[in-house]
């Protein structure tokens, strides 16, 4: 079995397209079986069905990569043509993966502002990512002030952190993707021209979220009375419908669009296998077969 670290995963991401893997799962073109996951002290064990190779990967890192891929998919769908000014908010590990995915897979990025919410900002930008930014001609600022990072951004990516990012004013027409798993300020939700989620099937189990409660309250209001609630928000649709072409993105230049990711705790088996296979191809990771047999009798 090959054990893969955070650092190994960062390098392995360069060897394949993780966004396509996650998008295929979201649109039903490929399905990962979460029942095959075995929890091993904060890691998950997966077996690639084609090669029978086994991999042990950090669960938190897998969730972060999947959330970052969904963020990129939303940006690809919803960002209007033209230069993108990006704000990344989150903990250093979250921000590092978000930044890496955005600069590789979002078109026409001109500037990125990284704001680390719960620690020193430097670990969020690796030397390799800095080199990629320079080669791509993308300007970078790194700090801990959310207001400064948000200024002028038309793509805002929110990752998880121990500290509330304190999001305030959002630029008109911006795309705001919340992968942080916590409620945004009510004014941010109310000011959205449209709200999308990654998977509408998760609405029913997400009633603890403010925007979901607003959505459900709106559905319970008679259609003839809804216009009396000017800021009652209905969820417009999900990324799966947009990706499959079943619906068309709704844009409004005077208001932002909000994308709420409800499946941030999910782990993609196929993504884990692809990361493991990429790590093996690149000679990364550490073989620990003897340890697995001791722990699991295999």
Short mmCIF file of N, CA and C in Angstrom, two decimals, residues 3-113:
data_model
loop_
_atom_site.label_atom_id
_atom_site.label_comp_id
_atom_site.label_asym_id
_atom_site.label_seq_id
_atom_site.Cartn_x
_atom_site.Cartn_y
_atom_site.Cartn_z
N UNK A 3 1.29 5.07 0.98
CA UNK A 3 0.80 6.18 1.79
C UNK A 3 1.24 7.49 1.17
N UNK A 4 0.28 8.41 1.03
CA UNK A 4 0.51 9.67 0.32
C UNK A 4 0.27 10.83 1.26
N UNK A 5 1.20 11.76 1.30
CA UNK A 5 1.10 12.91 2.20
C UNK A 5 0.46 14.10 1.49
N UNK A 6 0.22 15.16 2.27
CA UNK A 6 -0.27 16.43 1.71
C UNK A 6 0.65 16.90 0.59
N UNK A 7 1.97 16.89 0.87
CA UNK A 7 2.93 17.40 -0.11
C UNK A 7 2.92 16.54 -1.37
N UNK A 8 2.80 15.21 -1.21
CA UNK A 8 2.72 14.33 -2.36
C UNK A 8 1.49 14.65 -3.21
N UNK A 9 0.36 14.92 -2.54
CA UNK A 9 -0.86 15.22 -3.27
C UNK A 9 -0.73 16.49 -4.09
N UNK A 10 -0.07 17.48 -3.54
CA UNK A 10 0.13 18.74 -4.28
C UNK A 10 0.88 18.47 -5.60
N UNK A 11 1.90 17.64 -5.53
CA UNK A 11 2.66 17.32 -6.74
C UNK A 11 1.84 16.44 -7.68
N UNK A 12 1.10 15.49 -7.13
CA UNK A 12 0.32 14.56 -7.96
C UNK A 12 -0.77 15.28 -8.74
N UNK A 13 -1.26 16.39 -8.22
CA UNK A 13 -2.32 17.14 -8.91
C UNK A 13 -1.86 17.66 -10.27
N UNK A 14 -0.55 17.77 -10.48
CA UNK A 14 -0.04 18.26 -11.75
C UNK A 14 -0.04 17.18 -12.83
N UNK A 15 -0.31 15.93 -12.46
CA UNK A 15 -0.15 14.81 -13.39
C UNK A 15 -1.45 14.38 -14.06
N UNK A 16 -2.58 14.97 -13.66
CA UNK A 16 -3.87 14.66 -14.28
C UNK A 16 -4.81 15.82 -14.03
N UNK A 17 -6.01 15.74 -14.59
CA UNK A 17 -7.00 16.82 -14.45
C UNK A 17 -8.03 16.43 -13.39
N UNK A 18 -7.87 16.89 -12.15
CA UNK A 18 -8.81 16.51 -11.09
C UNK A 18 -10.19 17.14 -11.25
N UNK A 19 -10.25 18.30 -11.91
CA UNK A 19 -11.53 18.97 -12.08
C UNK A 19 -12.47 18.11 -12.93
N UNK A 20 -11.94 17.54 -14.01
CA UNK A 20 -12.75 16.68 -14.85
C UNK A 20 -13.25 15.46 -14.09
N UNK A 21 -12.41 14.91 -13.22
CA UNK A 21 -12.81 13.75 -12.41
C UNK A 21 -14.02 14.11 -11.55
N UNK A 22 -13.96 15.24 -10.87
CA UNK A 22 -15.04 15.65 -9.98
C UNK A 22 -16.29 16.02 -10.77
N UNK A 23 -16.10 16.71 -11.90
CA UNK A 23 -17.25 17.09 -12.73
C UNK A 23 -17.96 15.85 -13.27
N UNK A 24 -17.21 14.84 -13.69
CA UNK A 24 -17.82 13.60 -14.19
C UNK A 24 -18.68 12.94 -13.12
N UNK A 25 -18.21 12.98 -11.88
CA UNK A 25 -19.01 12.42 -10.80
C UNK A 25 -20.28 13.24 -10.57
N UNK A 26 -20.13 14.55 -10.65
CA UNK A 26 -21.26 15.44 -10.38
C UNK A 26 -22.35 15.29 -11.44
N UNK A 27 -21.96 15.04 -12.68
CA UNK A 27 -22.93 14.91 -13.76
C UNK A 27 -23.39 13.48 -13.97
N UNK A 28 -22.89 12.57 -13.14
CA UNK A 28 -23.34 11.18 -13.25
C UNK A 28 -22.61 10.36 -14.28
N UNK A 29 -21.57 10.93 -14.92
CA UNK A 29 -20.82 10.18 -15.91
C UNK A 29 -19.85 9.20 -15.26
N UNK A 30 -19.55 9.43 -13.99
CA UNK A 30 -18.73 8.49 -13.24
C UNK A 30 -19.18 8.58 -11.79
N UNK A 31 -19.25 7.45 -11.11
CA UNK A 31 -19.77 7.45 -9.75
C UNK A 31 -18.74 6.82 -8.83
N UNK A 32 -18.40 7.51 -7.76
CA UNK A 32 -17.50 6.97 -6.76
C UNK A 32 -18.29 6.27 -5.66
N UNK A 33 -17.75 5.18 -5.16
CA UNK A 33 -18.45 4.40 -4.14
C UNK A 33 -17.82 4.68 -2.78
N UNK A 34 -18.46 5.55 -1.99
CA UNK A 34 -17.88 5.93 -0.70
C UNK A 34 -17.90 4.77 0.28
N UNK A 35 -18.69 3.73 0.00
CA UNK A 35 -18.76 2.59 0.91
C UNK A 35 -17.43 1.83 0.95
N UNK A 36 -16.56 2.01 -0.08
CA UNK A 36 -15.30 1.30 -0.12
C UNK A 36 -14.21 1.96 0.72
N UNK A 37 -14.52 3.09 1.34
CA UNK A 37 -13.52 3.81 2.12
C UNK A 37 -13.33 3.17 3.48
N UNK A 38 -12.08 3.08 3.90
CA UNK A 38 -11.75 2.59 5.24
C UNK A 38 -11.00 3.70 5.96
N UNK A 39 -11.50 4.10 7.11
CA UNK A 39 -10.87 5.18 7.87
C UNK A 39 -9.71 4.61 8.68
N UNK A 40 -8.52 5.20 8.51
CA UNK A 40 -7.34 4.75 9.23
C UNK A 40 -6.70 5.96 9.89
N UNK A 41 -7.24 6.37 11.03
CA UNK A 41 -6.66 7.47 11.80
C UNK A 41 -6.50 8.76 11.04
N UNK A 42 -7.57 9.23 10.40
CA UNK A 42 -7.51 10.47 9.66
C UNK A 42 -7.13 10.30 8.20
N UNK A 43 -6.80 9.09 7.80
CA UNK A 43 -6.53 8.77 6.42
C UNK A 43 -7.66 7.89 5.88
N UNK A 44 -7.78 7.83 4.57
CA UNK A 44 -8.74 6.90 3.98
C UNK A 44 -8.00 5.94 3.08
N UNK A 45 -8.45 4.69 3.10
CA UNK A 45 -7.84 3.64 2.28
C UNK A 45 -8.75 3.38 1.09
N UNK A 46 -8.17 3.41 -0.10
CA UNK A 46 -8.92 3.12 -1.32
C UNK A 46 -8.16 2.11 -2.15
N UNK A 47 -8.91 1.36 -2.96
CA UNK A 47 -8.30 0.41 -3.87
C UNK A 47 -8.77 0.72 -5.29
N UNK A 48 -7.82 0.91 -6.18
CA UNK A 48 -8.17 1.18 -7.57
C UNK A 48 -8.70 -0.10 -8.21
N UNK A 49 -9.92 -0.09 -8.74
CA UNK A 49 -10.52 -1.32 -9.25
C UNK A 49 -9.79 -1.89 -10.47
N UNK A 50 -9.14 -1.04 -11.25
CA UNK A 50 -8.48 -1.53 -12.46
C UNK A 50 -7.12 -2.17 -12.16
N UNK A 51 -6.32 -1.52 -11.33
CA UNK A 51 -4.97 -1.99 -11.06
C UNK A 51 -4.84 -2.80 -9.77
N UNK A 52 -5.88 -2.71 -8.91
CA UNK A 52 -5.87 -3.35 -7.58
C UNK A 52 -4.83 -2.72 -6.66
N UNK A 53 -4.27 -1.57 -7.04
CA UNK A 53 -3.36 -0.84 -6.15
C UNK A 53 -4.13 -0.24 -4.99
N UNK A 54 -3.54 -0.26 -3.80
CA UNK A 54 -4.15 0.34 -2.62
C UNK A 54 -3.39 1.60 -2.23
N UNK A 55 -4.15 2.59 -1.77
CA UNK A 55 -3.56 3.87 -1.40
C UNK A 55 -4.14 4.34 -0.07
N UNK A 56 -3.32 5.03 0.69
CA UNK A 56 -3.73 5.63 1.95
C UNK A 56 -3.49 7.14 1.83
N UNK A 57 -4.58 7.92 1.91
CA UNK A 57 -4.48 9.37 1.68
C UNK A 57 -5.14 10.13 2.84
N UNK A 58 -4.64 11.34 3.15
CA UNK A 58 -5.26 12.14 4.22
C UNK A 58 -6.66 12.58 3.84
N UNK A 59 -7.64 12.26 4.69
CA UNK A 59 -9.05 12.54 4.38
C UNK A 59 -9.30 14.03 4.23
N UNK A 60 -8.74 14.83 5.12
CA UNK A 60 -8.95 16.27 5.05
C UNK A 60 -8.43 16.85 3.75
N UNK A 61 -7.29 16.38 3.30
CA UNK A 61 -6.72 16.88 2.05
C UNK A 61 -7.59 16.48 0.86
N UNK A 62 -8.13 15.28 0.88
CA UNK A 62 -9.01 14.84 -0.20
C UNK A 62 -10.26 15.72 -0.28
N UNK A 63 -10.82 16.05 0.88
CA UNK A 63 -12.00 16.93 0.89
C UNK A 63 -11.65 18.31 0.35
N UNK A 64 -10.48 18.80 0.74
CA UNK A 64 -10.06 20.12 0.27
C UNK A 64 -9.88 20.13 -1.24
N UNK A 65 -9.25 19.09 -1.79
CA UNK A 65 -9.04 19.04 -3.24
C UNK A 65 -10.38 18.96 -3.96
N UNK A 66 -11.29 18.14 -3.46
CA UNK A 66 -12.59 18.02 -4.11
C UNK A 66 -13.35 19.35 -4.08
N UNK A 67 -13.34 20.02 -2.93
CA UNK A 67 -14.00 21.32 -2.82
C UNK A 67 -13.39 22.35 -3.74
N UNK A 68 -12.07 22.32 -3.89
CA UNK A 68 -11.39 23.24 -4.79
C UNK A 68 -11.76 22.97 -6.24
N UNK A 69 -11.90 21.70 -6.59
CA UNK A 69 -12.31 21.34 -7.96
C UNK A 69 -13.73 21.83 -8.24
N UNK A 70 -14.62 21.70 -7.27
CA UNK A 70 -15.99 22.21 -7.44
C UNK A 70 -15.99 23.73 -7.57
N UNK A 71 -15.12 24.39 -6.81
CA UNK A 71 -15.00 25.85 -6.92
C UNK A 71 -14.57 26.25 -8.32
N UNK A 72 -13.59 25.55 -8.86
CA UNK A 72 -13.12 25.83 -10.21
C UNK A 72 -14.22 25.56 -11.24
N UNK A 73 -14.96 24.46 -11.07
CA UNK A 73 -16.04 24.14 -12.00
C UNK A 73 -17.08 25.25 -12.01
N UNK A 74 -17.42 25.78 -10.82
CA UNK A 74 -18.38 26.88 -10.74
C UNK A 74 -17.84 28.12 -11.44
N UNK A 75 -16.56 28.41 -11.24
CA UNK A 75 -15.96 29.58 -11.89
C UNK A 75 -15.96 29.43 -13.40
N UNK A 76 -15.64 28.24 -13.89
CA UNK A 76 -15.63 28.01 -15.34
C UNK A 76 -17.01 28.22 -15.94
N UNK A 77 -18.04 27.85 -15.20
CA UNK A 77 -19.41 27.98 -15.69
C UNK A 77 -19.94 29.40 -15.62
N UNK A 78 -19.60 30.12 -14.57
CA UNK A 78 -20.31 31.35 -14.24
C UNK A 78 -19.54 32.64 -14.49
N UNK A 79 -18.21 32.57 -14.52
CA UNK A 79 -17.45 33.80 -14.75
C UNK A 79 -17.69 34.32 -16.16
N UNK A 80 -18.02 35.59 -16.31
CA UNK A 80 -18.19 36.15 -17.65
C UNK A 80 -16.83 36.30 -18.34
N UNK A 81 -16.81 36.45 -19.65
CA UNK A 81 -15.54 36.65 -20.36
C UNK A 81 -14.82 37.90 -19.86
N UNK A 82 -13.50 37.85 -19.92
CA UNK A 82 -12.71 39.00 -19.48
C UNK A 82 -11.76 38.60 -18.37
N UNK A 83 -10.96 39.56 -17.94
CA UNK A 83 -9.95 39.30 -16.91
C UNK A 83 -10.61 38.98 -15.58
N UNK A 84 -10.04 38.00 -14.88
CA UNK A 84 -10.55 37.59 -13.57
C UNK A 84 -9.63 38.12 -12.47
N UNK A 85 -10.24 38.77 -11.50
CA UNK A 85 -9.53 39.19 -10.29
C UNK A 85 -10.04 38.32 -9.16
N UNK A 86 -9.16 37.57 -8.54
CA UNK A 86 -9.56 36.48 -7.66
C UNK A 86 -9.19 36.81 -6.21
N UNK A 87 -10.11 36.48 -5.31
CA UNK A 87 -9.85 36.54 -3.87
C UNK A 87 -10.01 35.14 -3.30
N UNK A 88 -9.00 34.66 -2.58
CA UNK A 88 -9.03 33.35 -1.94
C UNK A 88 -8.98 33.56 -0.44
N UNK A 89 -9.99 33.04 0.28
CA UNK A 89 -10.08 33.17 1.73
C UNK A 89 -10.11 31.78 2.36
N UNK A 90 -9.33 31.57 3.43
CA UNK A 90 -9.38 30.29 4.12
C UNK A 90 -8.14 30.07 4.95
N UNK A 91 -8.03 28.86 5.51
CA UNK A 91 -6.82 28.49 6.22
C UNK A 91 -5.69 28.32 5.20
N UNK A 92 -4.47 28.25 5.69
CA UNK A 92 -3.33 28.14 4.77
C UNK A 92 -3.41 26.89 3.89
N UNK A 93 -3.71 25.69 4.43
CA UNK A 93 -3.81 24.51 3.56
C UNK A 93 -4.94 24.62 2.54
N UNK A 94 -6.09 25.14 2.96
CA UNK A 94 -7.21 25.31 2.03
C UNK A 94 -6.85 26.32 0.94
N UNK A 95 -6.30 27.44 1.36
CA UNK A 95 -5.96 28.48 0.41
C UNK A 95 -4.91 28.00 -0.59
N UNK A 96 -3.97 27.18 -0.13
CA UNK A 96 -2.91 26.69 -1.02
C UNK A 96 -3.49 25.85 -2.16
N UNK A 97 -4.44 24.96 -1.83
CA UNK A 97 -5.03 24.11 -2.87
C UNK A 97 -5.95 24.93 -3.77
N UNK A 98 -6.77 25.80 -3.18
CA UNK A 98 -7.63 26.66 -3.99
C UNK A 98 -6.82 27.49 -4.97
N UNK A 99 -5.74 28.07 -4.48
CA UNK A 99 -4.90 28.90 -5.34
C UNK A 99 -4.32 28.07 -6.48
N UNK A 100 -3.82 26.90 -6.17
CA UNK A 100 -3.22 26.03 -7.19
C UNK A 100 -4.24 25.67 -8.26
N UNK A 101 -5.44 25.28 -7.85
CA UNK A 101 -6.47 24.88 -8.81
C UNK A 101 -6.93 26.06 -9.66
N UNK A 102 -7.08 27.21 -9.05
CA UNK A 102 -7.58 28.38 -9.77
C UNK A 102 -6.60 28.83 -10.84
N UNK A 103 -5.32 28.91 -10.51
CA UNK A 103 -4.37 29.41 -11.50
C UNK A 103 -4.17 28.41 -12.64
N UNK A 104 -4.46 27.13 -12.39
CA UNK A 104 -4.29 26.13 -13.44
C UNK A 104 -5.52 25.99 -14.32
N UNK A 105 -6.72 26.23 -13.76
CA UNK A 105 -7.93 25.84 -14.48
C UNK A 105 -8.94 26.97 -14.72
N UNK A 106 -8.70 28.16 -14.18
CA UNK A 106 -9.60 29.29 -14.44
C UNK A 106 -8.94 30.20 -15.46
N UNK A 107 -9.69 30.55 -16.50
CA UNK A 107 -9.14 31.32 -17.61
C UNK A 107 -8.93 32.80 -17.23
N UNK A 108 -7.98 33.41 -17.87
CA UNK A 108 -7.78 34.87 -17.86
C UNK A 108 -7.64 35.47 -16.46
N UNK A 109 -6.96 34.78 -15.56
CA UNK A 109 -6.72 35.34 -14.23
C UNK A 109 -5.59 36.37 -14.32
N UNK A 110 -5.86 37.58 -13.83
CA UNK A 110 -4.86 38.63 -13.88
C UNK A 110 -4.24 38.94 -12.53
N UNK A 111 -5.03 38.75 -11.46
CA UNK A 111 -4.55 39.06 -10.11
C UNK A 111 -5.23 38.13 -9.11
N UNK A 112 -4.45 37.69 -8.14
CA UNK A 112 -4.98 36.86 -7.06
C UNK A 112 -4.58 37.47 -5.73
N UNK A 113 -5.57 37.65 -4.85
CA UNK A 113 -5.32 38.09 -3.47
C UNK A 113 -5.65 36.94 -2.54
#
